[in-house]
Protein backbone atom coordinates (compact mmCIF):
# COMPACT_ATOMS: atom_id res chain seq x y z
CA UNK A 1 0.00 0.00 0.00
CA UNK A 2 1.27 3.47 -0.84
CA UNK A 3 2.07 5.62 2.22
CA UNK A 4 0.01 8.44 0.72
CA UNK A 5 -2.98 6.14 0.36
CA UNK A 6 -2.58 4.96 3.96
CA UNK A 7 -2.45 8.56 5.17
CA UNK A 8 -5.53 9.43 3.11
CA UNK A 9 -7.45 6.48 4.56
CA UNK A 10 -6.37 7.41 8.08
CA UNK A 11 -7.48 11.01 7.59
CA UNK A 12 -10.80 9.81 6.19
CA UNK A 13 -11.43 7.57 9.22
CA UNK A 14 -10.45 10.37 11.57
CA UNK A 15 -12.82 12.76 9.82
CA UNK A 16 -15.67 10.23 10.03
CA UNK A 17 -15.08 9.85 13.77
CA UNK A 18 -15.12 13.62 14.25
CA UNK A 19 -18.36 13.91 12.27
CA UNK A 20 -19.93 11.14 14.35
CA UNK A 21 -18.88 12.81 17.61
CA UNK A 22 -20.20 16.15 16.39
CA UNK A 23 -23.55 14.58 15.46
CA UNK A 24 -23.81 12.91 18.87
CA UNK A 25 -22.92 16.16 20.65
CA UNK A 26 -25.53 18.17 18.73
CA UNK A 27 -28.09 15.40 19.39
CA UNK A 28 -27.32 15.50 23.12
CA UNK A 29 -27.59 19.29 23.13
CA UNK A 30 -31.00 19.08 21.43
CA UNK A 31 -32.10 16.46 23.97
CA UNK A 32 -30.73 18.63 26.79
CA UNK A 33 -32.78 21.61 25.68
CA UNK A 34 -36.01 19.61 25.99
CA UNK A 35 -34.86 17.63 29.01
CA UNK A 36 -36.36 19.75 31.85
CA UNK A 37 -39.87 19.15 30.53
CA UNK A 38 -39.43 15.47 29.66
CA UNK A 39 -37.13 14.31 32.47
CA UNK A 40 -38.30 16.34 35.43
CA UNK A 41 -37.81 13.48 37.97
CA UNK A 42 -34.25 12.98 36.74
CA UNK A 43 -33.44 16.66 37.25
CA UNK A 44 -35.03 16.57 40.68
CA UNK A 45 -32.92 13.49 41.50
CA UNK A 46 -29.74 15.37 40.55
CA UNK A 47 -30.77 18.34 42.66
CA UNK A 48 -31.63 16.13 45.64
CA UNK A 49 -28.29 14.29 45.44
CA UNK A 50 -26.41 17.56 45.90
Coordinates of N, CA and C in Angstrom, one line a residue:
X1 N 0.8 -1.2 0.0 CA 0.0 0.0 0.0 C 0.9 1.3 0.0
X2 N 0.5 2.2 -0.8 CA 1.3 3.5 -0.8 C 1.1 4.2 0.5
X3 N 2.2 4.8 1.0 CA 2.1 5.6 2.2 C 1.0 6.7 2.1
X4 N 1.0 7.4 0.9 CA 0.0 8.4 0.7 C -1.4 7.9 0.8
X5 N -1.6 6.7 0.3 CA -3.0 6.1 0.4 C -3.3 5.8 1.8
X6 N -2.4 5.3 2.5 CA -2.6 5.0 4.0 C -2.9 6.2 4.7
X7 N -2.2 7.3 4.5 CA -2.5 8.6 5.2 C -3.8 9.1 4.8
X8 N -4.2 9.0 3.5 CA -5.5 9.4 3.1 C -6.6 8.6 3.8
X9 N -6.5 7.3 3.9 CA -7.5 6.5 4.6 C -7.5 6.8 6.0
X10 N -6.4 7.1 6.7 CA -6.4 7.4 8.1 C -7.1 8.7 8.3
X11 N -6.8 9.7 7.5 CA -7.5 11.0 7.6 C -9.0 10.9 7.4
X12 N -9.4 10.0 6.5 CA -10.8 9.8 6.2 C -11.5 9.2 7.4
X13 N -10.9 8.2 8.0 CA -11.4 7.6 9.2 C -11.5 8.6 10.4
X14 N -10.5 9.4 10.5 CA -10.5 10.4 11.6 C -11.6 11.4 11.4
X15 N -11.8 11.8 10.1 CA -12.8 12.8 9.8 C -14.2 12.2 10.1
X16 N -14.4 10.9 9.8 CA -15.7 10.2 10.0 C -15.9 10.2 11.5
X17 N -14.9 9.9 12.3 CA -15.1 9.8 13.8 C -15.5 11.2 14.3
X18 N -14.8 12.3 13.8 CA -15.1 13.6 14.2 C -16.6 14.0 13.9
X19 N -17.0 13.6 12.7 CA -18.4 13.9 12.3 C -19.3 13.2 13.2
X20 N -19.0 11.9 13.5 CA -19.9 11.1 14.4 C -20.0 11.8 15.7
X21 N -18.9 12.2 16.3 CA -18.9 12.8 17.6 C -19.7 14.1 17.6
X22 N -19.5 14.9 16.5 CA -20.2 16.2 16.4 C -21.7 15.9 16.3
X23 N -22.1 14.9 15.6 CA -23.5 14.6 15.5 C -24.1 14.2 16.8
X24 N -23.3 13.4 17.5 CA -23.8 12.9 18.9 C -23.9 14.1 19.8
X25 N -22.9 15.0 19.8 CA -22.9 16.2 20.6 C -24.1 17.1 20.4
X26 N -24.4 17.3 19.1 CA -25.5 18.2 18.7 C -26.8 17.5 19.1
X27 N -26.9 16.1 19.0 CA -28.1 15.4 19.4 C -28.3 15.5 20.9
X28 N -27.2 15.4 21.7 CA -27.3 15.5 23.1 C -27.7 16.9 23.5
X29 N -27.2 17.9 22.8 CA -27.6 19.3 23.1 C -29.1 19.5 22.9
X30 N -29.6 19.0 21.8 CA -31.0 19.1 21.4 C -31.8 18.4 22.5
X31 N -31.4 17.2 22.9 CA -32.1 16.5 24.0 C -32.0 17.2 25.3
X32 N -30.9 17.9 25.6 CA -30.7 18.6 26.8 C -31.6 19.8 26.8
X33 N -31.9 20.4 25.7 CA -32.8 21.6 25.7 C -34.2 21.2 26.1
X34 N -34.7 20.0 25.7 CA -36.0 19.6 26.0 C -36.1 18.8 27.3
X35 N -34.9 18.5 27.9 CA -34.9 17.6 29.0 C -35.7 18.1 30.2
X36 N -35.6 19.3 30.6 CA -36.4 19.7 31.8 C -37.8 19.4 31.8
X37 N -38.5 19.5 30.6 CA -39.9 19.1 30.5 C -40.1 17.6 30.5
X38 N -39.2 16.9 29.8 CA -39.4 15.5 29.7 C -38.9 14.7 30.9
X39 N -37.8 15.1 31.4 CA -37.1 14.3 32.5 C -37.1 15.1 33.8
X40 N -38.3 15.5 34.2 CA -38.3 16.3 35.4 C -37.8 15.5 36.6
X41 N -38.3 14.3 36.8 CA -37.8 13.5 38.0 C -36.3 13.3 38.0
X42 N -35.7 13.1 36.8 CA -34.3 13.0 36.7 C -33.6 14.2 37.2
X43 N -34.0 15.4 36.8 CA -33.4 16.7 37.2 C -33.6 16.8 38.8
X44 N -34.8 16.5 39.2 CA -35.0 16.6 40.7 C -34.1 15.7 41.4
X45 N -33.8 14.4 40.9 CA -32.9 13.5 41.5 C -31.5 14.1 41.6
X46 N -31.1 14.7 40.5 CA -29.7 15.4 40.6 C -29.7 16.5 41.6
X47 N -30.7 17.2 41.7 CA -30.8 18.3 42.7 C -30.8 17.8 44.1
X48 N -31.5 16.7 44.3 CA -31.6 16.1 45.6 C -30.3 15.5 46.1
X49 N -29.5 15.0 45.1 CA -28.3 14.3 45.4 C -27.2 15.3 45.9
X50 N -27.3 16.5 45.4 CA -26.4 17.6 45.9 C -26.8 17.9 47.3

